[in-house]
């Protein structure tokens, strides 16, 4: 009899723990969603649709093969929102909450995993940060839920308004993009009926922005407001400035491209035009709801949204993409080369070489992944290239915006998109670290060589 050596649990690296943990949550959610009690008509949901929905919820994406509001029962909707909360905050964060409530000591191994899940460079103060993460999430979701409840109460009974308010606040803060408006305004309608509503627009976008800038930034800003003597960290400055620039540029570009489009902005008044442009600039960062019909957007606008989705949110947040800080480093590298300088300098700080290499590696890996999957889906699916690229980038960035292709995908296509959402949530580098053996120290170096560039 041949003995099979299984890797002991203590030898599993933090990236591997994260990958396995998310996979376990997804499959448990899939099991619950296949149960007859989870669907509105009390019939079992197909395994592939349940798997896709569980993956999308856990990876806080928002792409769906069935309309969330009309297909799922209350039980199914609660399963989805729990998956969103766990996936958004991270299963290790939720596990830490249980440990803190039970007064159990957080081990070194668990601290390493928490460090990996929050994209931190150090374990110092990691448990304290987790406490802040949980507190911020509870406060922000509660305030958002209350404001949405007040607004929805004008359109529906108070009980339903309260349920919708809390449910959508959790979904939006975790940048998931799931919505339940199907029974009211039609399947896959999202927030299109609230395109001119200032309260809904600003509450939803505020929840998305707060969830997307990262818990480290929120903690840093609040600490700065308390004690003016403390300076914002370089990470916070880069994340905030890049996010603000992308939101401003995005709003202006979408407004210009769609201003004369009779199917989107043209019928709206000036205030609603800016509101809709701002909303659609925020959601690719990486939330997923929409207030305009995305299929009616001009192709230039759709492609611009693809770029925003690829960049995504900030590190340590509920969003995906290559992240705003990575994008800032790439822009910094371009400016440095053009100016003939040797070092990338941002806010009077010189960036370490390993940070630059990591940013370039992450971006190239992400681009190769998106291009490769787009090519595969273009071969097996009968759809326009831009639609496929839009859907693939949305899955990678865990955005959830869709041009209507996802429900029409074949079983293989749905599996591929589900895998993209999984990779996008973990991050290409984290997944690569999880699948590669432990790094060994280099014992020697090769002689330096030069290659002509350009």
Coordinates of C-alpha atoms in Angstrom, one line a residue:
X1 CA 0.0 0.0 0.0
X2 CA 1.4 3.4 -1.0
X3 CA 1.4 6.1 1.6
X4 CA 0.6 9.6 0.5
X5 CA 2.3 12.4 2.4
X6 CA -0.1 15.3 3.0
X7 CA 1.4 18.7 3.8
X8 CA 0.9 19.4 7.5
X9 CA -1.3 22.3 8.2
X10 CA 1.5 24.1 10.0
X11 CA 3.4 24.3 6.8
X12 CA 0.6 26.0 4.8
X13 CA 1.6 29.5 4.0
X14 CA -0.7 32.5 4.7
X15 CA -1.5 33.0 0.9
X16 CA -2.5 29.3 0.8
X17 CA -4.7 29.7 3.9
X18 CA -6.4 32.6 2.3
X19 CA -7.0 30.7 -1.0
X20 CA -8.3 27.6 0.8
X21 CA -10.4 29.7 3.2
X22 CA -12.2 31.6 0.4
X23 CA -12.7 28.3 -1.5
X24 CA -14.3 26.6 1.5
X25 CA -16.7 29.6 2.1
X26 CA -17.6 29.6 -1.6
X27 CA -18.5 25.9 -1.7
X28 CA -20.4 26.1 1.6
X29 CA -22.4 29.0 0.2
X30 CA -23.0 27.0 -3.0
X31 CA -24.5 24.2 -1.0
X32 CA -26.9 26.5 0.8
X33 CA -27.9 28.2 -2.4
X34 CA -28.7 24.9 -4.2
X35 CA -31.3 24.1 -1.5
X36 CA -35.0 24.6 -2.5
X37 CA -35.5 27.0 0.4
X38 CA -33.0 29.4 -1.2
X39 CA -35.1 30.0 -4.3
X40 CA -38.3 32.0 -4.7
X41 CA -40.2 29.2 -6.3
X42 CA -38.8 26.6 -3.8
X43 CA -37.1 24.6 -6.6
X44 CA -33.4 23.6 -6.4
X45 CA -31.1 26.0 -8.2
X46 CA -28.6 24.5 -10.6
X47 CA -25.1 23.9 -9.2
X48 CA -23.4 26.2 -11.7
X49 CA -25.7 29.1 -11.0
X50 CA -25.4 28.6 -7.2
X51 CA -21.6 28.3 -7.5
X52 CA -21.4 31.4 -9.7
X53 CA -23.5 33.4 -7.2
X54 CA -21.6 32.2 -4.2
X55 CA -18.3 33.0 -5.9
X56 CA -19.6 36.5 -6.9
X57 CA -20.9 37.2 -3.4
X58 CA -17.8 35.9 -1.5
X59 CA -15.5 37.7 -3.9
X60 CA -17.7 40.8 -3.5
X61 CA -18.1 41.2 -7.3
X62 CA -21.8 41.5 -8.2
X63 CA -21.8 39.6 -11.5
X64 CA -24.9 37.4 -11.6
X65 CA -26.4 34.7 -13.8
X66 CA -29.9 35.1 -12.2
X67 CA -31.6 38.3 -10.9
X68 CA -31.0 38.5 -7.2
X69 CA -34.3 40.1 -6.3
X70 CA -36.6 37.8 -8.3
X71 CA -34.8 34.4 -8.2
X72 CA -33.7 34.1 -4.5
X73 CA -36.0 33.8 -1.5
X74 CA -35.4 35.7 1.7
X75 CA -33.3 32.8 3.0
X76 CA -31.2 32.9 -0.2
X77 CA -30.8 36.7 0.0
X78 CA -29.6 36.4 3.6
X79 CA -27.1 33.7 2.6
X80 CA -25.8 36.0 -0.1
X81 CA -25.5 39.1 2.2
X82 CA -23.6 36.9 4.8
X83 CA -21.2 35.8 2.0
X84 CA -20.7 39.4 1.0
X85 CA -19.9 40.5 4.5
X86 CA -17.5 37.6 5.1
X87 CA -15.9 38.0 1.7
X88 CA -15.7 41.8 2.0
X89 CA -14.1 42.0 5.4
X90 CA -12.2 38.8 5.0
X91 CA -12.8 35.5 6.7
X92 CA -9.8 35.9 8.8
X93 CA -11.1 39.3 10.1
X94 CA -14.4 37.6 11.0
X95 CA -12.5 34.8 12.7
X96 CA -10.5 37.3 14.6
X97 CA -13.7 38.9 15.8
X98 CA -14.9 35.5 17.2
X99 CA -11.5 35.0 18.9
X100 CA -11.6 38.5 20.4
X101 CA -15.1 37.9 21.7
X102 CA -14.1 34.6 23.2
X103 CA -10.9 36.3 24.7
X104 CA -8.6 33.9 22.9
X105 CA -5.1 34.9 22.1
X106 CA -4.3 35.6 18.4
X107 CA -1.3 33.3 17.4
X108 CA 1.7 34.4 15.4
X109 CA 0.5 32.3 12.4
X110 CA -2.9 34.0 12.5
X111 CA -1.3 37.4 12.7
X112 CA 0.7 36.5 9.5
X113 CA -2.5 35.5 7.7
X114 CA -4.2 38.7 8.8
X115 CA -1.2 40.7 7.6
X116 CA -1.5 39.0 4.2
X117 CA -5.3 39.4 4.0
X118 CA -5.0 43.2 4.7
X119 CA -2.0 43.7 2.4
X120 CA 0.1 45.0 5.3
X121 CA 3.9 45.1 5.3
X122 CA 4.2 44.5 9.0
X123 CA 2.4 42.6 11.8
X124 CA 2.8 45.6 14.2
X125 CA -0.6 46.6 15.5
X126 CA -2.4 44.2 13.2
X127 CA -5.0 43.0 15.8
X128 CA -5.6 46.7 16.8
X129 CA -6.3 47.4 13.1
X130 CA -8.7 44.5 12.9
X131 CA -10.7 45.9 15.8
X132 CA -10.9 49.3 14.0
X133 CA -11.9 47.5 10.8
X134 CA -14.8 45.8 12.5
X135 CA -15.9 49.0 14.2
X136 CA -15.7 51.2 11.1
X137 CA -17.6 48.6 9.1
X138 CA -20.4 48.4 11.7
X139 CA -20.7 52.2 12.0
X140 CA -20.6 53.0 8.3
X141 CA -23.0 50.2 7.3
X142 CA -25.4 51.3 10.1
X143 CA -25.4 55.0 9.0
X144 CA -25.7 54.0 5.3
X145 CA -28.5 51.6 6.1
X146 CA -30.4 54.2 8.1
X147 CA -30.3 56.8 5.4
X148 CA -31.3 54.4 2.7
X149 CA -34.1 53.1 4.9
X150 CA -35.5 56.6 5.3
X151 CA -35.4 57.1 1.5
X152 CA -36.9 53.7 0.6
X153 CA -39.7 54.2 3.1
X154 CA -41.2 56.7 0.6
X155 CA -41.5 53.9 -2.0
X156 CA -42.3 50.8 0.0
X157 CA -43.6 49.6 3.4
X158 CA -41.3 50.4 6.3
X159 CA -40.4 46.8 7.0
X160 CA -39.3 46.2 3.5
X161 CA -37.5 49.6 3.4
X162 CA -35.5 48.7 6.5
X163 CA -34.6 45.3 5.0
X164 CA -33.6 46.9 1.7
X165 CA -31.7 49.7 3.4
X166 CA -29.5 47.4 5.6
X167 CA -29.1 44.8 2.8
X168 CA -27.9 47.4 0.2
X169 CA -25.7 49.3 2.7
X170 CA -23.8 46.1 3.4
X171 CA -23.6 45.2 -0.3
X172 CA -22.4 48.7 -1.3
X173 CA -19.9 49.2 1.5
X174 CA -18.3 45.8 0.7
X175 CA -18.3 46.9 -3.0
X176 CA -20.3 43.9 -4.0
X177 CA -22.9 45.6 -6.2
X178 CA -25.7 43.0 -5.6
X179 CA -29.2 44.6 -5.5
X180 CA -32.8 43.5 -4.9
X181 CA -34.8 45.9 -7.1
X182 CA -35.8 43.2 -9.6
X183 CA -39.3 42.7 -8.3
X184 CA -39.9 46.5 -8.2
X185 CA -38.3 47.9 -11.4
X186 CA -37.5 44.8 -13.4
X187 CA -34.7 42.1 -13.4
X188 CA -31.2 43.4 -13.6
X189 CA -32.4 47.0 -13.3
X190 CA -30.0 48.0 -10.4
X191 CA -30.3 51.7 -9.4
X192 CA -31.6 53.0 -12.8
X193 CA -34.9 54.2 -11.2
X194 CA -32.9 56.4 -8.8
X195 CA -30.7 58.0 -11.5
X196 CA -31.8 61.5 -10.5
X197 CA -32.2 60.9 -6.7
X198 CA -29.4 62.9 -4.9
X199 CA -29.8 61.1 -1.5
X200 CA -29.6 57.5 -2.9
X201 CA -26.8 58.5 -5.3
X202 CA -24.6 60.2 -2.6
X203 CA -25.3 57.6 0.1
X204 CA -24.5 54.7 -2.3
X205 CA -21.4 56.3 -3.8
X206 CA -20.1 57.3 -0.3
X207 CA -20.5 53.7 0.9
X208 CA -18.6 52.5 -2.1
X209 CA -15.8 55.1 -1.7
X210 CA -15.4 54.4 2.0
X211 CA -15.2 50.6 1.3
X212 CA -12.8 51.2 -1.6
X213 CA -10.2 53.5 -0.1
X214 CA -9.1 50.9 2.4
X215 CA -9.4 50.5 6.2
X216 CA -5.8 51.6 6.7
X217 CA -6.6 54.9 5.1
X218 CA -9.8 55.4 7.1
X219 CA -7.9 54.7 10.3
X220 CA -5.1 57.0 9.3
X221 CA -7.4 59.9 8.4
X222 CA -9.4 59.6 11.7
X223 CA -6.2 59.5 13.7
X224 CA -5.0 62.6 11.8
X225 CA -8.2 64.4 12.6
X226 CA -7.8 63.6 16.3
X227 CA -4.2 64.6 16.5
X228 CA -3.1 67.2 14.0
X229 CA 0.6 66.6 15.0
X230 CA 0.4 63.2 13.2
X231 CA 1.0 63.3 9.5
X232 CA -0.8 61.2 7.0
X233 CA 1.2 58.2 5.8
X234 CA 2.6 58.1 2.3
X235 CA 0.2 55.2 1.5
X236 CA -2.8 57.3 2.6
X237 CA -1.7 60.3 0.6
X238 CA -1.2 58.2 -2.6
X239 CA -4.5 56.3 -2.1
X240 CA -6.6 59.4 -1.5
X241 CA -5.0 61.6 -4.2
X242 CA -5.1 58.9 -6.8
X243 CA -8.7 58.0 -6.0
X244 CA -9.8 61.6 -6.1
X245 CA -8.1 62.2 -9.4
X246 CA -9.6 59.1 -11.0
X247 CA -13.1 60.1 -9.7
X248 CA -12.8 63.6 -11.1
X249 CA -11.3 62.5 -14.4
X250 CA -13.9 59.7 -14.7
X251 CA -16.8 62.0 -14.1
X252 CA -15.6 64.5 -16.7
X253 CA -14.9 61.9 -19.3
X254 CA -18.2 60.1 -18.9
X255 CA -20.1 63.4 -18.9
X256 CA -18.3 64.5 -22.2
X257 CA -18.7 61.1 -23.9
X258 CA -22.4 60.6 -23.0
X259 CA -23.7 64.2 -23.0
X260 CA -25.3 64.0 -26.4
X261 CA -26.3 60.3 -26.1
X262 CA -30.1 60.1 -26.4
X263 CA -30.1 56.7 -24.6
X264 CA -28.2 57.9 -21.5
X265 CA -27.5 61.5 -20.4
X266 CA -29.3 63.6 -23.1
X267 CA -32.8 63.3 -21.7
X268 CA -31.7 64.2 -18.1
X269 CA -31.5 67.7 -16.7
X270 CA -28.1 69.3 -16.0
X271 CA -28.0 68.2 -12.3
X272 CA -29.0 64.6 -13.1
X273 CA -26.4 64.5 -15.9
X274 CA -23.5 65.3 -13.5
X275 CA -25.0 63.0 -10.8
X276 CA -25.2 60.1 -13.3
X277 CA -21.7 60.8 -14.6
X278 CA -20.4 60.9 -11.0
X279 CA -22.2 57.7 -10.1
X280 CA -20.8 55.8 -13.1
X281 CA -17.3 57.1 -12.3
X282 CA -17.5 55.8 -8.8
X283 CA -18.9 52.3 -9.4
X284 CA -16.0 50.9 -11.5
X285 CA -13.8 51.3 -8.4
X286 CA -15.0 48.4 -7.7
X287 CA -18.7 48.2 -6.8
X288 CA -21.1 47.1 -9.6
X289 CA -24.4 48.9 -9.4
X290 CA -25.4 51.2 -12.2
X291 CA -27.8 54.1 -12.6
X292 CA -27.5 54.2 -16.4
X293 CA -28.2 51.4 -19.0
X294 CA -24.6 50.2 -19.6
X295 CA -25.5 48.6 -22.9
X296 CA -26.7 52.0 -24.2
X297 CA -23.3 53.7 -23.4
X298 CA -21.1 54.6 -26.3
X299 CA -18.2 52.1 -27.0
X300 CA -15.7 54.8 -26.0
X301 CA -17.4 55.1 -22.6
X302 CA -17.5 51.3 -22.1
X303 CA -13.8 51.0 -22.9
X304 CA -13.0 53.9 -20.5
X305 CA -15.0 52.1 -17.8
X306 CA -12.9 48.9 -18.5
X307 CA -9.7 51.0 -17.8
X308 CA -11.2 52.2 -14.5
X309 CA -12.3 48.6 -13.5
X310 CA -8.7 47.4 -14.2
X311 CA -7.2 50.0 -11.9
X312 CA -9.8 49.2 -9.2
X313 CA -9.8 50.3 -5.5
X314 CA -7.0 50.8 -2.9
X315 CA -5.1 48.1 -1.0
X316 CA -6.6 46.7 2.2
X317 CA -10.1 47.5 1.0
X318 CA -13.1 45.5 -0.1
X319 CA -12.3 46.2 -3.8
X320 CA -10.2 44.6 -6.4
X321 CA -8.2 45.6 -9.5
X322 CA -4.4 46.3 -9.6
X323 CA -5.1 49.0 -7.0
X324 CA -4.7 52.8 -7.0
X325 CA -1.3 52.7 -5.4
X326 CA 0.0 50.4 -8.1
X327 CA -1.3 52.7 -10.8
X328 CA 0.3 55.7 -9.0
X329 CA 3.7 53.9 -9.0
X330 CA 3.4 53.2 -12.7
X331 CA 2.6 56.8 -13.5
X332 CA 5.4 57.8 -11.3
X333 CA 7.8 55.5 -13.2
X334 CA 6.7 57.1 -16.5
X335 CA 7.2 60.6 -15.2
X336 CA 10.6 59.7 -13.8
X337 CA 11.8 58.2 -17.1
X338 CA 10.5 61.2 -19.1
X339 CA 12.3 63.6 -16.7
X340 CA 15.5 61.6 -16.9
X341 CA 15.6 60.9 -13.2
X342 CA 16.9 57.7 -11.5
X343 CA 14.4 57.4 -8.6
X344 CA 10.6 57.4 -8.4
X345 CA 9.7 60.2 -5.9
X346 CA 6.1 60.7 -4.6
X347 CA 5.3 63.3 -2.0
X348 CA 9.0 63.8 -1.5
X349 CA 9.5 60.1 -0.7
X350 CA 11.8 57.8 -2.8
X351 CA 10.1 54.5 -3.5
X352 CA 12.0 51.3 -2.7
X353 CA 13.0 49.1 -5.6
X354 CA 11.0 46.1 -4.4
X355 CA 7.8 48.1 -4.4
X356 CA 8.4 49.2 -8.0
X357 CA 9.1 45.6 -9.1
X358 CA 6.0 44.3 -7.3
X359 CA 3.8 47.0 -9.0
X360 CA 5.2 46.1 -12.4
X361 CA 4.8 42.4 -11.8
X362 CA 1.3 42.7 -10.6
X363 CA 0.2 44.9 -13.6
X364 CA 1.8 42.6 -16.2
X365 CA 0.4 39.5 -14.6
X366 CA -3.1 41.1 -14.5
X367 CA -2.8 42.2 -18.1
X368 CA -1.7 38.8 -19.3
X369 CA -4.5 37.2 -17.3
X370 CA -7.3 39.5 -18.7
X371 CA -6.0 39.2 -22.3
X372 CA -5.6 35.4 -22.1
X373 CA -9.1 34.8 -20.6
X374 CA -10.7 37.3 -23.1
X375 CA -9.1 35.3 -25.9
X376 CA -10.4 32.0 -24.5
X377 CA -13.9 33.3 -24.1
X378 CA -13.9 34.9 -27.5
X379 CA -13.2 31.4 -28.9
X380 CA -16.0 29.6 -27.0
X381 CA -18.7 32.3 -26.7
X382 CA -20.7 33.9 -29.5
X383 CA -20.5 37.5 -28.4
X384 CA -18.9 40.9 -29.3
X385 CA -15.2 41.3 -28.3
X386 CA -15.8 44.4 -26.3
X387 CA -18.6 42.7 -24.3
X388 CA -16.3 39.8 -23.4
X389 CA -13.4 42.1 -22.5
X390 CA -15.8 44.2 -20.3
X391 CA -17.1 41.1 -18.5
X392 CA -13.6 39.6 -18.0
X393 CA -12.2 42.9 -16.6
X394 CA -15.3 43.3 -14.4
X395 CA -14.7 39.8 -13.0
X396 CA -11.0 40.4 -12.4
X397 CA -11.6 43.8 -10.7
X398 CA -14.4 42.2 -8.7
X399 CA -16.6 45.0 -10.0
X400 CA -19.8 43.4 -11.1
X401 CA -20.7 45.8 -13.9
X402 CA -22.1 43.9 -16.9
X403 CA -23.2 44.5 -20.5
X404 CA -25.7 41.6 -20.1
X405 CA -23.3 38.9 -21.2
X406 CA -23.0 36.9 -18.0
X407 CA -26.5 35.3 -17.9
X408 CA -25.9 34.2 -21.6
X409 CA -22.6 32.5 -21.0
X410 CA -22.2 28.7 -21.5
X411 CA -21.4 26.5 -18.4
X412 CA -17.7 26.6 -19.3
X413 CA -17.9 30.4 -19.7
X414 CA -19.5 30.8 -16.3
X415 CA -16.8 28.6 -14.7
X416 CA -14.0 30.7 -16.3
X417 CA -15.6 34.0 -15.1
X418 CA -16.0 32.5 -11.6
X419 CA -12.3 31.6 -11.6
X420 CA -11.5 35.2 -12.6
X421 CA -13.5 36.5 -9.7
X422 CA -11.7 34.2 -7.3
X423 CA -8.3 35.3 -8.7
X424 CA -9.3 38.9 -8.6
X425 CA -10.4 38.8 -5.0
X426 CA -7.2 37.1 -3.8
X427 CA -5.0 39.1 -6.2
X428 CA -2.7 37.5 -8.8
X429 CA 0.4 37.9 -6.6
X430 CA -1.2 36.2 -3.6
X431 CA -2.5 33.4 -5.7
X432 CA 1.0 33.0 -7.3
X433 CA 2.6 32.9 -3.9
X434 CA 0.0 30.3 -2.8
X435 CA 0.9 28.0 -5.7
X436 CA 4.7 28.4 -5.7
X437 CA 7.1 26.7 -3.4
X438 CA 8.9 28.6 -0.6
X439 CA 11.4 31.2 -1.8
X440 CA 15.0 30.1 -1.4
X441 CA 17.9 32.4 -0.8
X442 CA 20.1 33.1 -3.9
X443 CA 23.6 31.9 -3.3
X444 CA 25.2 33.7 -6.2
X445 CA 24.4 36.4 -8.8
X446 CA 25.0 36.4 -12.5
X447 CA 27.0 39.2 -14.2
X448 CA 25.0 42.3 -15.2
X449 CA 23.9 42.6 -18.8
X450 CA 22.4 45.4 -20.8
X451 CA 19.4 45.3 -23.3
X452 CA 18.5 48.0 -25.7
X453 CA 15.0 49.4 -24.8
X454 CA 12.7 51.4 -27.2

